[in-house]
Structure formats: structure tokens, C-alpha cells
PDB file of C-alpha atoms in Angstrom:
ATOM      1  CA  MET A 179       4.970  10.758 -10.729  1.00  0.00           C
ATOM      2  CA  ASP A 180       7.485  11.350  -7.988  1.00  0.00           C
ATOM      3  CA  ILE A 181       7.259   7.814  -6.249  1.00  0.00           C
ATOM      4  CA  VAL A 182       5.753   4.637  -6.653  1.00  0.00           C
ATOM      5  CA  ALA A 183       6.045   1.738  -4.188  1.00  0.00           C
ATOM      6  CA  ILE A 184       5.377  -1.917  -4.788  1.00  0.00           C
ATOM      7  CA  GLY A 185       4.222  -3.628  -1.455  1.00  0.00           C
ATOM      8  CA  ASP A 186       1.788  -5.420   0.685  1.00  0.00           C
ATOM      9  CA  ALA A 187      -1.710  -4.332   0.363  1.00  0.00           C
ATOM     10  CA  ILE A 188      -2.964  -5.114   3.988  1.00  0.00           C
ATOM     11  CA  VAL A 189      -5.545  -3.604   6.340  1.00  0.00           C
ATOM     12  CA  ASP A 190      -4.365  -2.985   9.754  1.00  0.00           C
ATOM     13  CA  VAL A 191      -6.393  -4.024  12.705  1.00  0.00           C
ATOM     14  CA  ILE A 192      -4.954  -2.114  15.739  1.00  0.00           C
ATOM     15  CA  ALA A 193      -5.844  -2.869  19.480  1.00  0.00           C
ATOM     16  CA  THR A 194      -4.233  -2.105  22.899  1.00  0.00           C
ATOM     17  CA  CYS A 195      -3.285  -5.028  25.191  1.00  0.00           C
ATOM     18  CA  GLU A 196      -1.300  -5.828  28.230  1.00  0.00           C
ATOM     19  CA  ASP A 197       1.932  -7.710  28.224  1.00  0.00           C
ATOM     20  CA  SER A 198      -0.022 -10.483  29.932  1.00  0.00           C
ATOM     21  CA  PHE A 199      -2.277 -10.889  26.632  1.00  0.00           C
ATOM     22  CA  LEU A 200       0.939 -11.276  24.616  1.00  0.00           C
ATOM     23  CA  ASP A 201       2.334 -14.049  27.022  1.00  0.00           C
ATOM     24  CA  ALA A 202      -1.100 -15.871  27.021  1.00  0.00           C
ATOM     25  CA  ASN A 203      -1.250 -16.108  23.256  1.00  0.00           C
ATOM     26  CA  GLY A 204       2.496 -16.811  22.873  1.00  0.00           C
ATOM     27  CA  LEU A 205       3.495 -13.703  21.127  1.00  0.00           C
ATOM     28  CA  THR A 206       6.958 -11.985  21.309  1.00  0.00           C
ATOM     29  CA  LYS A 207       6.743  -8.220  22.131  1.00  0.00           C
ATOM     30  CA  GLY A 208       7.842  -6.257  19.384  1.00  0.00           C
ATOM     31  CA  SER A 209       8.135  -8.981  16.780  1.00  0.00           C
ATOM     32  CA  MET A 210       6.291  -9.768  13.352  1.00  0.00           C
ATOM     33  CA  GLN A 211       4.957 -13.123  12.631  1.00  0.00           C
ATOM     34  CA  LEU A 212       3.005 -14.525   9.596  1.00  0.00           C
ATOM     35  CA  LEU A 213      -0.390 -16.115  10.333  1.00  0.00           C
ATOM     36  CA  SER A 214      -2.559 -18.570   8.552  1.00  0.00           C
ATOM     37  CA  PRO A 215      -6.218 -17.410   7.907  1.00  0.00           C
ATOM     38  CA  GLU A 216      -7.208 -19.605  10.684  1.00  0.00           C
ATOM     39  CA  GLN A 217      -4.619 -18.278  13.096  1.00  0.00           C
ATOM     40  CA  ALA A 218      -5.674 -14.867  12.369  1.00  0.00           C
ATOM     41  CA  GLU A 219      -9.280 -15.434  12.794  1.00  0.00           C
ATOM     42  CA  ALA A 220      -8.663 -16.994  16.346  1.00  0.00           C
ATOM     43  CA  LEU A 221      -6.303 -14.073  17.346  1.00  0.00           C
ATOM     44  CA  TYR A 222      -8.867 -11.291  16.090  1.00  0.00           C
ATOM     45  CA  SER A 223     -11.520 -12.953  18.134  1.00  0.00           C
ATOM     46  CA  ALA A 224      -9.393 -12.853  21.296  1.00  0.00           C
ATOM     47  CA  MET A 225      -8.410  -9.050  20.704  1.00  0.00           C
ATOM     48  CA  GLY A 226     -10.166  -6.197  22.475  1.00  0.00           C
ATOM     49  CA  PRO A 227     -11.939  -3.136  20.586  1.00  0.00           C
ATOM     50  CA  ALA A 228      -9.871  -2.467  17.605  1.00  0.00           C
ATOM     51  CA  ARG A 229      -9.438   0.302  14.859  1.00  0.00           C
ATOM     52  CA  GLU A 230      -9.302  -0.808  11.156  1.00  0.00           C
ATOM     53  CA  ILE A 231      -7.163   1.326   8.656  1.00  0.00           C
ATOM     54  CA  SER A 232      -5.488   0.417   5.400  1.00  0.00           C
ATOM     55  CA  GLY A 233      -1.829  -0.371   6.013  1.00  0.00           C
ATOM     56  CA  GLY A 234       0.961  -2.281   4.688  1.00  0.00           C
ATOM     57  CA  SER A 235       4.721  -0.692   4.993  1.00  0.00           C
ATOM     58  CA  ALA A 236       5.167   0.717   1.584  1.00  0.00           C
ATOM     59  CA  ALA A 237       1.644   1.838   1.354  1.00  0.00           C
ATOM     60  CA  ASN A 238       2.086   3.614   4.650  1.00  0.00           C
ATOM     61  CA  SER A 239       5.092   5.379   3.328  1.00  0.00           C
ATOM     62  CA  MET A 240       3.280   6.363  -0.054  1.00  0.00           C
ATOM     63  CA  ALA A 241       0.512   7.817   2.321  1.00  0.00           C
ATOM     64  CA  GLY A 242       3.277   9.813   3.965  1.00  0.00           C
ATOM     65  CA  VAL A 243       4.664  10.976   0.516  1.00  0.00           C
ATOM     66  CA  ALA A 244       0.972  12.160  -0.698  1.00  0.00           C
ATOM     67  CA  ALA A 245       0.475  14.040   2.692  1.00  0.00           C
ATOM     68  CA  LEU A 246       4.020  15.873   2.066  1.00  0.00           C
ATOM     69  CA  GLY A 247       2.488  17.150  -1.041  1.00  0.00           C
ATOM     70  CA  LEU A 248       4.192  14.678  -3.944  1.00  0.00           C
ATOM     71  CA  ASP A 249       2.627  12.630  -6.509  1.00  0.00           C
ATOM     72  CA  ALA A 250       2.590   8.959  -5.113  1.00  0.00           C
ATOM     73  CA  GLY A 251       1.420   5.627  -6.528  1.00  0.00           C
ATOM     74  CA  PHE A 252       1.063   2.223  -5.079  1.00  0.00           C
ATOM     75  CA  ILE A 253       1.148  -1.065  -6.627  1.00  0.00           C
ATOM     76  CA  GLY A 254      -0.254  -4.174  -4.460  1.00  0.00           C
ATOM     77  CA  GLN A 255      -2.634  -6.967  -4.714  1.00  0.00           C
ATOM     78  CA  VAL A 256      -6.098  -7.036  -2.839  1.00  0.00           C
ATOM     79  CA  ALA A 257      -8.889  -9.473  -3.397  1.00  0.00           C
ATOM     80  CA  ASP A 258     -12.574  -8.471  -4.446  1.00  0.00           C
ATOM     81  CA  ASP A 259     -13.876  -8.330  -1.107  1.00  0.00           C
ATOM     82  CA  GLN A 260     -14.862  -5.769   1.760  1.00  0.00           C
ATOM     83  CA  LEU A 261     -11.384  -5.256   2.905  1.00  0.00           C
ATOM     84  CA  GLY A 262     -10.091  -4.888  -0.600  1.00  0.00           C
ATOM     85  CA  ALA A 263     -12.449  -2.324  -1.277  1.00  0.00           C
ATOM     86  CA  ILE A 264     -11.573  -0.410   2.141  1.00  0.00           C
ATOM     87  CA  PHE A 265      -7.889  -0.318   1.084  1.00  0.00           C
ATOM     88  CA  ALA A 266      -8.472   0.823  -2.339  1.00  0.00           C
ATOM     89  CA  HIS A 267     -10.860   3.627  -1.100  1.00  0.00           C
ATOM     90  CA  ASP A 268      -8.369   4.537   1.636  1.00  0.00           C
ATOM     91  CA  MET A 269      -5.291   5.001  -0.642  1.00  0.00           C
ATOM     92  CA  THR A 270      -7.315   6.947  -3.313  1.00  0.00           C
ATOM     93  CA  SER A 271      -8.841   9.138  -0.511  1.00  0.00           C
ATOM     94  CA  LEU A 272      -5.265  10.041   0.325  1.00  0.00           C
ATOM     95  CA  GLY A 273      -4.339  11.180  -2.939  1.00  0.00           C
ATOM     96  CA  VAL A 274      -2.380   8.051  -3.737  1.00  0.00           C
ATOM     97  CA  ARG A 275      -2.825   6.493  -7.297  1.00  0.00           C
ATOM     98  CA  PHE A 276      -3.779   2.798  -6.817  1.00  0.00           C
ATOM     99  CA  GLU A 277      -5.159   0.960  -9.825  1.00  0.00           C
ATOM    100  CA  THR A 278      -4.210  -2.846  -9.236  1.00  0.00           C
ATOM    101  CA  PRO A 279      -7.129  -4.694 -10.358  1.00  0.00           C
ATOM    102  CA  PRO A 280      -8.377  -6.934  -7.399  1.00  0.00           C
ATOM    103  CA  ILE A 281      -8.422 -10.770  -7.713  1.00  0.00           C
ATOM    104  CA  SER A 282     -11.787 -12.390  -7.631  1.00  0.00           C
ATOM    105  CA  ASP A 283     -10.889 -15.932  -6.382  1.00  0.00           C
ATOM    106  CA  GLY A 284      -8.517 -17.371  -3.988  1.00  0.00           C
ATOM    107  CA  LEU A 285      -7.228 -15.829  -0.860  1.00  0.00           C
ATOM    108  CA  PRO A 286      -8.821 -12.841   0.881  1.00  0.00           C
ATOM    109  CA  THR A 287      -7.330  -9.500   1.211  1.00  0.00           C
ATOM    110  CA  GLY A 288      -4.443  -9.402   3.757  1.00  0.00           C
ATOM    111  CA  ARG A 289      -4.638  -8.193   7.217  1.00  0.00           C
ATOM    112  CA  CYS A 290      -2.196  -7.484   9.937  1.00  0.00           C
ATOM    113  CA  LEU A 291      -3.377  -7.733  13.559  1.00  0.00           C
ATOM    114  CA  ILE A 292      -1.307  -5.027  15.821  1.00  0.00           C
ATOM    115  CA  LEU A 293      -1.279  -5.295  19.336  1.00  0.00           C
ATOM    116  CA  VAL A 294       0.016  -2.225  21.054  1.00  0.00           C
ATOM    117  CA  THR A 295       1.238  -2.719  24.832  1.00  0.00           C
ATOM    118  CA  PRO A 296       1.344   0.210  27.366  1.00  0.00           C
ATOM    119  CA  ASP A 297       5.199   0.789  26.594  1.00  0.00           C
ATOM    120  CA  ALA A 298       4.180   1.785  22.925  1.00  0.00           C
ATOM    121  CA  GLN A 299       5.681  -1.432  21.527  1.00  0.00           C
ATOM    122  CA  ARG A 300       3.604  -3.054  18.782  1.00  0.00           C
ATOM    123  CA  THR A 301       3.647  -6.690  18.085  1.00  0.00           C
ATOM    124  CA  MET A 302       2.360  -7.485  14.492  1.00  0.00           C
ATOM    125  CA  ASN A 303       0.732 -10.602  13.376  1.00  0.00           C
ATOM    126  CA  THR A 304       0.028 -10.431   9.601  1.00  0.00           C
ATOM    127  CA  CYS A 305      -1.971 -12.787   7.143  1.00  0.00           C
ATOM    128  CA  PRO A 306      -0.695 -11.699   3.912  1.00  0.00           C
ATOM    129  CA  GLY A 307      -3.692 -13.331   2.072  1.00  0.00           C
ATOM    130  CA  ALA A 308      -3.973 -11.620  -1.543  1.00  0.00           C
ATOM    131  CA  SER A 309      -0.983  -9.565  -1.344  1.00  0.00           C
ATOM    132  CA  HIS A 310       1.324 -12.158  -1.888  1.00  0.00           C
ATOM    133  CA  GLU A 311      -0.346 -13.006  -5.192  1.00  0.00           C
ATOM    134  CA  LEU A 312       1.014 -10.025  -6.985  1.00  0.00           C
ATOM    135  CA  ALA A 313       2.487 -11.113 -10.224  1.00  0.00           C
ATOM    136  CA  PRO A 314       4.543  -9.398 -12.646  1.00  0.00           C
ATOM    137  CA  GLN A 315       1.880  -9.025 -15.223  1.00  0.00           C
ATOM    138  CA  ARG A 316      -0.072  -7.019 -12.647  1.00  0.00           C
ATOM    139  CA  LEU A 317       2.817  -4.197 -12.735  1.00  0.00           C
ATOM    140  CA  ASP A 318       1.766  -0.818 -14.070  1.00  0.00           C
ATOM    141  CA  GLU A 319       4.885  -0.452 -16.299  1.00  0.00           C
ATOM    142  CA  GLN A 320       4.055   3.145 -17.381  1.00  0.00           C
ATOM    143  CA  MET A 321       3.646   4.238 -13.849  1.00  0.00           C
ATOM    144  CA  ILE A 322       7.045   2.740 -12.959  1.00  0.00           C
ATOM    145  CA  ARG A 323       8.664   4.324 -15.901  1.00  0.00           C
ATOM    146  CA  SER A 324       7.299   7.692 -14.937  1.00  0.00           C
ATOM    147  CA  ALA A 325       8.330   7.653 -11.395  1.00  0.00           C
ATOM    148  CA  SER A 326      11.530   9.440 -10.139  1.00  0.00           C
ATOM    149  CA  ILE A 327      11.950   6.541  -7.657  1.00  0.00           C
ATOM    150  CA  THR A 328      10.582   3.011  -7.476  1.00  0.00           C
ATOM    151  CA  PHE A 329      10.392   1.871  -3.573  1.00  0.00           C
ATOM    152  CA  LEU A 330      10.399  -1.768  -2.995  1.00  0.00           C
ATOM    153  CA  GLU A 331       9.074  -3.467   0.134  1.00  0.00           C
ATOM    154  CA  GLY A 332      11.258  -6.277   1.625  1.00  0.00           C
ATOM    155  CA  TYR A 333       8.285  -8.016   3.116  1.00  0.00           C
ATOM    156  CA  LEU A 334       7.254  -9.207  -0.173  1.00  0.00           C
ATOM    157  CA  TRP A 335      10.667 -10.379  -0.966  1.00  0.00           C
ATOM    158  CA  GLY A 336      10.110 -14.046   0.072  1.00  0.00           C
ATOM    159  CA  PRO A 337       7.095 -15.459  -1.859  1.00  0.00           C
ATOM    160  CA  GLU A 338       8.114 -16.240  -5.471  1.00  0.00           C
ATOM    161  CA  ARG A 339       5.530 -14.467  -7.295  1.00  0.00           C
ATOM    162  CA  PRO A 340       5.688 -11.106  -5.992  1.00  0.00           C
ATOM    163  CA  ARG A 341       9.744 -11.213  -5.603  1.00  0.00           C
ATOM    164  CA  HIS A 342       9.716 -11.600  -9.540  1.00  0.00           C
ATOM    165  CA  ALA A 343       7.346  -8.760  -9.721  1.00  0.00           C
ATOM    166  CA  MET A 344       9.645  -6.505  -7.733  1.00  0.00           C
ATOM    167  CA  LEU A 345      12.673  -7.788  -9.697  1.00  0.00           C
ATOM    168  CA  ARG A 346      10.789  -6.742 -12.992  1.00  0.00           C
ATOM    169  CA  ALA A 347      10.032  -3.366 -11.473  1.00  0.00           C
ATOM    170  CA  ALA A 348      13.583  -2.632 -10.741  1.00  0.00           C
ATOM    171  CA  GLN A 349      14.520  -3.545 -14.188  1.00  0.00           C
ATOM    172  CA  ILE A 350      11.738  -1.345 -15.783  1.00  0.00           C
ATOM    173  CA  ALA A 351      12.847   1.543 -13.452  1.00  0.00           C
ATOM    174  CA  HIS A 352      16.613   1.271 -14.450  1.00  0.00           C
ATOM    175  CA  GLU A 353      15.942   1.039 -17.941  1.00  0.00           C
ATOM    176  CA  ALA A 354      14.052   4.315 -17.794  1.00  0.00           C
ATOM    177  CA  GLY A 355      17.067   5.807 -15.907  1.00  0.00           C
ATOM    178  CA  ARG A 356      15.082   5.961 -12.668  1.00  0.00           C
ATOM    179  CA  THR A 357      16.230   5.342  -9.065  1.00  0.00           C
ATOM    180  CA  VAL A 358      15.323   2.106  -7.154  1.00  0.00           C
ATOM    181  CA  ALA A 359      15.081   2.075  -3.405  1.00  0.00           C
ATOM    182  CA  PHE A 360      14.469  -1.032  -1.237  1.00  0.00           C
ATOM    183  CA  THR A 361      13.739  -1.493   2.544  1.00  0.00           C
ATOM    184  CA  LEU A 362      14.728  -4.634   4.430  1.00  0.00           C
ATOM    185  CA  SER A 363      11.284  -4.006   6.521  1.00  0.00           C
ATOM    186  CA  GLU A 364      11.736  -6.468   9.326  1.00  0.00           C
ATOM    187  CA  SER A 365      14.377  -8.701  10.743  1.00  0.00           C
ATOM    188  CA  LEU A 366      12.135 -11.559  10.287  1.00  0.00           C
ATOM    189  CA  CYS A 367      12.377 -11.220   6.343  1.00  0.00           C
ATOM    190  CA  ILE A 368      16.360 -11.666   6.450  1.00  0.00           C
ATOM    191  CA  PRO A 369      17.116 -15.194   7.613  1.00  0.00           C
ATOM    192  CA  GLY A 370      16.717 -17.736   4.629  1.00  0.00           C
ATOM    193  CA  ARG A 371      16.549 -14.829   2.287  1.00  0.00           C
ATOM    194  CA  LYS A 372      19.883 -13.148   2.869  1.00  0.00           C
ATOM    195  CA  GLU A 373      21.776 -14.403  -0.036  1.00  0.00           C
ATOM    196  CA  GLY A 374      19.022 -13.535  -2.381  1.00  0.00           C
ATOM    197  CA  VAL A 375      18.722 -10.019  -1.056  1.00  0.00           C
ATOM    198  CA  LEU A 376      22.432  -9.413  -1.296  1.00  0.00           C
ATOM    199  CA  GLY A 377      22.568 -11.030  -4.752  1.00  0.00           C
ATOM    200  CA  MET A 378      19.898  -8.453  -5.874  1.00  0.00           C
ATOM    201  CA  ILE A 379      22.017  -5.627  -3.916  1.00  0.00           C
ATOM    202  CA  ASP A 380      25.219  -6.729  -5.072  1.00  0.00           C
ATOM    203  CA  GLY A 381      23.843  -6.929  -8.753  1.00  0.00           C
ATOM    204  CA  GLY A 382      23.334  -3.217  -8.929  1.00  0.00           C
ATOM    205  CA  MET A 383      19.521  -3.323  -8.857  1.00  0.00           C
ATOM    206  CA  VAL A 384      19.232  -1.138  -5.415  1.00  0.00           C
ATOM    207  CA  ASP A 385      20.415   2.504  -5.324  1.00  0.00           C
ATOM    208  CA  VAL A 386      18.942   3.445  -2.069  1.00  0.00           C
ATOM    209  CA  LEU A 387      19.078   0.769   0.675  1.00  0.00           C
ATOM    210  CA  PHE A 388      17.060   1.325   3.993  1.00  0.00           C
ATOM    211  CA  ALA A 389      17.561  -0.621   6.992  1.00  0.00           C
ATOM    212  CA  ASN A 390      17.504  -0.439  10.938  1.00  0.00           C
ATOM    213  CA  GLU A 391      20.563  -1.588  12.977  1.00  0.00           C
ATOM    214  CA  ASP A 392      19.312  -5.039  13.692  1.00  0.00           C
ATOM    215  CA  GLU A 393      18.432  -5.505   9.723  1.00  0.00           C
ATOM    216  CA  ALA A 394      21.782  -4.238   8.701  1.00  0.00           C
ATOM    217  CA  MET A 395      23.774  -6.489  10.926  1.00  0.00           C
ATOM    218  CA  LEU A 396      21.611  -9.463  10.103  1.00  0.00           C
ATOM    219  CA  LEU A 397      22.103  -8.818   6.380  1.00  0.00           C
ATOM    220  CA  ALA A 398      25.883  -8.178   6.571  1.00  0.00           C
ATOM    221  CA  GLY A 399      26.440 -11.109   9.123  1.00  0.00           C
ATOM    222  CA  ALA A 400      28.288  -8.530  11.168  1.00  0.00           C
ATOM    223  CA  GLY A 401      28.559  -8.578  14.787  1.00  0.00           C
ATOM    224  CA  ASP A 402      28.333  -4.901  15.056  1.00  0.00           C
ATOM    225  CA  LEU A 403      26.924  -1.620  13.111  1.00  0.00           C
ATOM    226  CA  ASP A 404      30.337  -0.639  12.050  1.00  0.00           C
ATOM    227  CA  GLY A 405      30.996  -3.995  10.503  1.00  0.00           C
ATOM    228  CA  ALA A 406      27.709  -3.921   8.825  1.00  0.00           C
ATOM    229  CA  LEU A 407      28.184  -0.426   7.270  1.00  0.00           C
ATOM    230  CA  ALA A 408      31.619  -1.413   6.052  1.00  0.00           C
ATOM    231  CA  LYS A 409      30.056  -4.408   4.247  1.00  0.00           C
ATOM    232  CA  LEU A 410      26.952  -2.789   3.008  1.00  0.00           C
ATOM    233  CA  SER A 411      27.792   0.868   2.057  1.00  0.00           C
ATOM    234  CA  PRO A 412      30.145  -0.244  -1.055  1.00  0.00           C
ATOM    235  CA  LEU A 413      27.227  -2.054  -2.574  1.00  0.00           C
ATOM    236  CA  VAL A 414      24.717   0.935  -3.004  1.00  0.00           C
ATOM    237  CA  ALA A 415      24.862   4.283  -3.737  1.00  0.00           C
ATOM    238  CA  THR A 416      22.946   5.383  -0.703  1.00  0.00           C
ATOM    239  CA  LEU A 417      22.918   3.291   2.641  1.00  0.00           C
ATOM    240  CA  VAL A 418      20.337   4.665   5.087  1.00  0.00           C
ATOM    241  CA  VAL A 419      20.156   3.223   8.641  1.00  0.00           C
ATOM    242  CA  THR A 420      17.617   4.252  11.270  1.00  0.00           C
ATOM    243  CA  ARG A 421      18.574   3.834  15.127  1.00  0.00           C
ATOM    244  CA  GLY A 422      15.243   4.492  16.837  1.00  0.00           C
ATOM    245  CA  PRO A 423      16.029   7.092  19.707  1.00  0.00           C
ATOM    246  CA  ALA A 424      19.570   7.217  18.585  1.00  0.00           C
ATOM    247  CA  GLY A 425      18.707   8.802  15.359  1.00  0.00           C
ATOM    248  CA  ALA A 426      19.508   7.909  11.803  1.00  0.00           C
ATOM    249  CA  MET A 427      22.539   7.902   9.689  1.00  0.00           C
ATOM    250  CA  ALA A 428      23.377   7.667   5.859  1.00  0.00           C
ATOM    251  CA  ILE A 429      26.473   6.907   3.940  1.00  0.00           C
ATOM    252  CA  GLU A 430      26.642   8.337   0.269  1.00  0.00           C
ATOM    253  CA  VAL A 431      29.640   8.346  -2.007  1.00  0.00           C
ATOM    254  CA  GLY A 432      31.947   7.721   1.053  1.00  0.00           C
ATOM    255  CA  SER A 433      30.476  10.541   3.153  1.00  0.00           C
ATOM    256  CA  ARG A 434      28.822   9.669   6.443  1.00  0.00           C
ATOM    257  CA  VAL A 435      26.011  11.776   7.888  1.00  0.00           C
ATOM    258  CA  GLU A 436      24.338  11.280  11.255  1.00  0.00           C
ATOM    259  CA  ILE A 437      21.449  13.176  12.895  1.00  0.00           C
ATOM    260  CA  PRO A 438      19.552  12.742  16.311  1.00  0.00           C
ATOM    261  CA  ALA A 439      16.018  11.588  16.625  1.00  0.00           C
ATOM    262  CA  ALA A 440      13.411  14.294  16.225  1.00  0.00           C
ATOM    263  CA  PRO A 441      11.985  15.299  19.509  1.00  0.00           C
ATOM    264  CA  VAL A 442       8.598  13.620  20.568  1.00  0.00           C
ATOM    265  CA  GLU A 443       6.646  14.708  23.479  1.00  0.00           C
ATOM    266  CA  LYS A 444       5.132  11.303  24.024  1.00  0.00           C
ATOM    267  CA  VAL A 445       5.769   7.909  22.137  1.00  0.00           C
ATOM    268  CA  VAL A 446       2.288   6.533  21.903  1.00  0.00           C
ATOM    269  CA  ASP A 447       2.541   3.819  19.126  1.00  0.00           C
ATOM    270  CA  THR A 448       5.888   3.042  17.185  1.00  0.00           C
ATOM    271  CA  THR A 449       3.690   1.344  14.326  1.00  0.00           C
ATOM    272  CA  GLY A 450       4.856   2.989  11.109  1.00  0.00           C
ATOM    273  CA  ALA A 451       7.857   4.572  12.246  1.00  0.00           C
ATOM    274  CA  GLY A 452      10.253   3.080   9.557  1.00  0.00           C
ATOM    275  CA  ASP A 453       7.541   3.484   6.969  1.00  0.00           C
ATOM    276  CA  LEU A 454       7.193   7.286   7.523  1.00  0.00           C
ATOM    277  CA  PHE A 455      10.996   7.701   7.943  1.00  0.00           C
ATOM    278  CA  ALA A 456      11.308   6.483   4.275  1.00  0.00           C
ATOM    279  CA  ALA A 457       8.633   8.841   3.205  1.00  0.00           C
ATOM    280  CA  GLY A 458      10.187  11.704   4.646  1.00  0.00           C
ATOM    281  CA  PHE A 459      13.696  10.652   3.278  1.00  0.00           C
ATOM    282  CA  LEU A 460      12.656   9.582  -0.218  1.00  0.00           C
ATOM    283  CA  ALA A 461      10.161  12.984  -0.516  1.00  0.00           C
ATOM    284  CA  ALA A 462      13.230  15.120   0.194  1.00  0.00           C
ATOM    285  CA  ARG A 463      15.435  13.233  -2.018  1.00  0.00           C
ATOM    286  CA  CYS A 464      12.799  13.687  -4.814  1.00  0.00           C
ATOM    287  CA  ARG A 465      13.079  17.549  -4.247  1.00  0.00           C
ATOM    288  CA  ALA A 466      16.882  17.425  -4.616  1.00  0.00           C
ATOM    289  CA  ARG A 467      17.506  18.202  -0.762  1.00  0.00           C
ATOM    290  CA  PRO A 468      21.101  17.464   0.608  1.00  0.00           C
ATOM    291  CA  LEU A 469      21.596  14.200   2.295  1.00  0.00           C
ATOM    292  CA  GLU A 470      21.330  15.686   5.746  1.00  0.00           C
ATOM    293  CA  ARG A 471      18.014  17.234   5.203  1.00  0.00           C
ATOM    294  CA  CYS A 472      16.678  13.889   3.786  1.00  0.00           C
ATOM    295  CA  LEU A 473      17.672  12.293   7.011  1.00  0.00           C
ATOM    296  CA  GLU A 474      15.826  15.286   8.945  1.00  0.00           C
ATOM    297  CA  ALA A 475      12.721  14.985   6.912  1.00  0.00           C
ATOM    298  CA  GLY A 476      12.488  11.271   7.608  1.00  0.00           C
ATOM    299  CA  ALA A 477      13.092  11.787  11.382  1.00  0.00           C
ATOM    300  CA  GLN A 478      10.446  14.378  11.407  1.00  0.00           C
ATOM    301  CA  ALA A 479       7.870  12.333   9.658  1.00  0.00           C
ATOM    302  CA  ALA A 480       8.564   9.373  11.803  1.00  0.00           C
ATOM    303  CA  ALA A 481       8.292  11.661  15.132  1.00  0.00           C
ATOM    304  CA  GLU A 482       4.757  12.672  13.851  1.00  0.00           C
ATOM    305  CA  VAL A 483       3.477   8.989  13.315  1.00  0.00           C
ATOM    306  CA  ILE A 484       4.715   7.581  16.596  1.00  0.00           C
ATOM    307  CA  SER A 485       2.845  10.277  18.469  1.00  0.00           C
ATOM    308  CA  HIS A 486      -0.425   8.982  17.902  1.00  0.00           C
ATOM    309  CA  PHE A 487      -2.153   5.256  17.221  1.00  0.00           C
ATOM    310  CA  GLY A 488      -1.911   4.093  13.659  1.00  0.00           C
ATOM    311  CA  ALA A 489       0.769   4.146  10.853  1.00  0.00           C
ATOM    312  CA  ARG A 490      -0.677   6.890   8.797  1.00  0.00           C
ATOM    313  CA  PRO A 491       0.139  10.925   9.593  1.00  0.00           C
ATOM    314  CA  GLU A 492      -2.758  12.740  11.267  1.00  0.00           C
ATOM    315  CA  ALA A 493      -1.019  16.047  11.679  1.00  0.00           C
ATOM    316  CA  ASN A 494      -0.451  18.344   8.781  1.00  0.00           C
ATOM    317  CA  LEU A 495       2.809  16.696   7.446  1.00  0.00           C
ATOM    318  CA  LYS A 496       3.405  19.077   4.670  1.00  0.00           C
ATOM    319  CA  GLU A 497       3.501  21.973   7.150  1.00  0.00           C
ATOM    320  CA  LEU A 498       5.395  20.107   9.882  1.00  0.00           C
ATOM    321  CA  VAL A 499       8.261  18.892   7.675  1.00  0.00           C
ATOM    322  CA  GLN A 500       8.495  21.659   5.042  1.00  0.00           C
ATOM    323  CA  LEU A 501      10.707  20.081   2.389  1.00  0.00           C
TER     324      LEU A 501
END
């Protein structure tokens, strides 16, 4: 395989709303918060008409990788319920190999309630459910050994069980001589976890690290981006930092490459931008493209997904990006 990802198995529920709805429900625009099943049910009831589509950060990335024509796999935990069946069907229909057995008791399949305001900002409200029950024994070790890159999602770093699963996956990949990539996922994931994440990175378990500007500064404890780059870049072979409308950069073997953002006629929904950036970058890396081309492929894939609602590509990504 080319790339296998380990992350949240989540079904996204996406609806538009006005800023006043966020204010009325105590939600901070552009943020991500975790909800209990009861809180999720209350917010779902208050939302307007919505679209449901399988999501999860790393799962979105693998949908992008498959759309780019590469062999992609995903490992994540769902429950034996309706949303779990929807998630499995959606992944396999996109050409992503997904074979993690569902759990039949306990928490339901996770969902993320995404509210998109008129300025295209997305406010995410996640009930992880069964996705945080992923245990090391649920890993498909042969799939990991066979993949050129194992991609780990920061959202799963907090809970003990999936954290151990990701650490085991990184060990398996490195023992097989493969590359391990890790995305910080969200600023919310860093406070309280910083030392553990830095310990994993400093311990040589991560080869490619993805972050946006805020995440990089939070993880490094730096007041500006340059300070963050100076601290983080020596720890990994490849550091990739996305900067939204300002483009993206990467530092590899002491060499720094920067690119502008890919043009977008109209930004409709920023959901999935980072996920598809990682998909484009990693797909180009699997094809042994130069670092600048990897960044460009990531920017092109991200530009496609923010031009419409939802975190999965709708255009012919393979034709659009042309690895």
C-alpha cells in the first residue's frame, strides 16, 4: 500500500448557521470542542437541515489520497450501528481499504456536528464515541508494514487506548523501514498533551510533522513562527507548516521551501482544508516528488475542498493535481 492512516472514525453532520446561532449556543467560531452524547443530541436537535457524510481528519486525508489514485487504507473504530455502517460503506466506496471490526457494545459511532457561518468558517463539535475505543490489538499490523507511509492523527493522541495504538503503529512502521507522519490536528489537542507529543517527536517516532502556525507555536512554546520553526525543525526529518491564505512552508535537511496558497474563486467551507493538504503532500511524497511539488500538491488539494461544502473532494482530484 501507499499510505495507511490511523484516526477518528467519525460521521460529519454539516449545516449552515448565522453567527447568532453560535452565540446563542455558547460556541466559539472556528473552534473545535468535545461533546458528551447528551450534549451532541441537544445541539443536533437545535441545528437546521444538515448533510451527513463520513469524516474524521485522517479519514478525510485517505479519501483524498484515494482520489489522487494511490492505494490508501484506514484504521479506526466504529460501533455496530447505523452510523458505523455508513462510515464503512463510504470509505470502501471511495476505494479506501477499511477493515477494522466494529465493536458491538458500549459507545455509539462518533459524530462531528459542523456549523458553517456565512464567512465560511467552520465550528466543530465532536462526540468521539467509539472512535476513542481503538485499541492496539485492533491494528492491522500487516497493513501498516506494507504501507510506505503511516499517517497518525493528533485528535487521537489524548485518550490512553488509541494513544497506545498509535505508538504501536509507529513502532511497527519503523521496524519495517517505513515513514511515519503525524498531524497535530487542532490547537485544542495541544494544551495538556504538549510534553507527551514532544516526547514522541523527540524520541524519533515521527518523520514528517504537519502543523498550522498556531499549532506549531503552541507546541514549541514560542511567541512567533520563526521561534517555533527553530525549535521543531531539528526534531523531525520534515516539518510542514500550513498558513491558510499565506500558503505553506516546509523545512527538510535544513532547507526551507515556501509556496503561496493555490487560488480559489470562492471559499465556501474551510472544513477539511488541512486534511486534504496532507493528502496532496503525502501522495506527492509517495511519488518521490521534490519538496516544493509536495507543498503545491497539498495546496491544490486543499483549494478544491474549500470551494464547496464538506471535507471530501468533489472534483476529479487526480486530474486537478496531476502528481
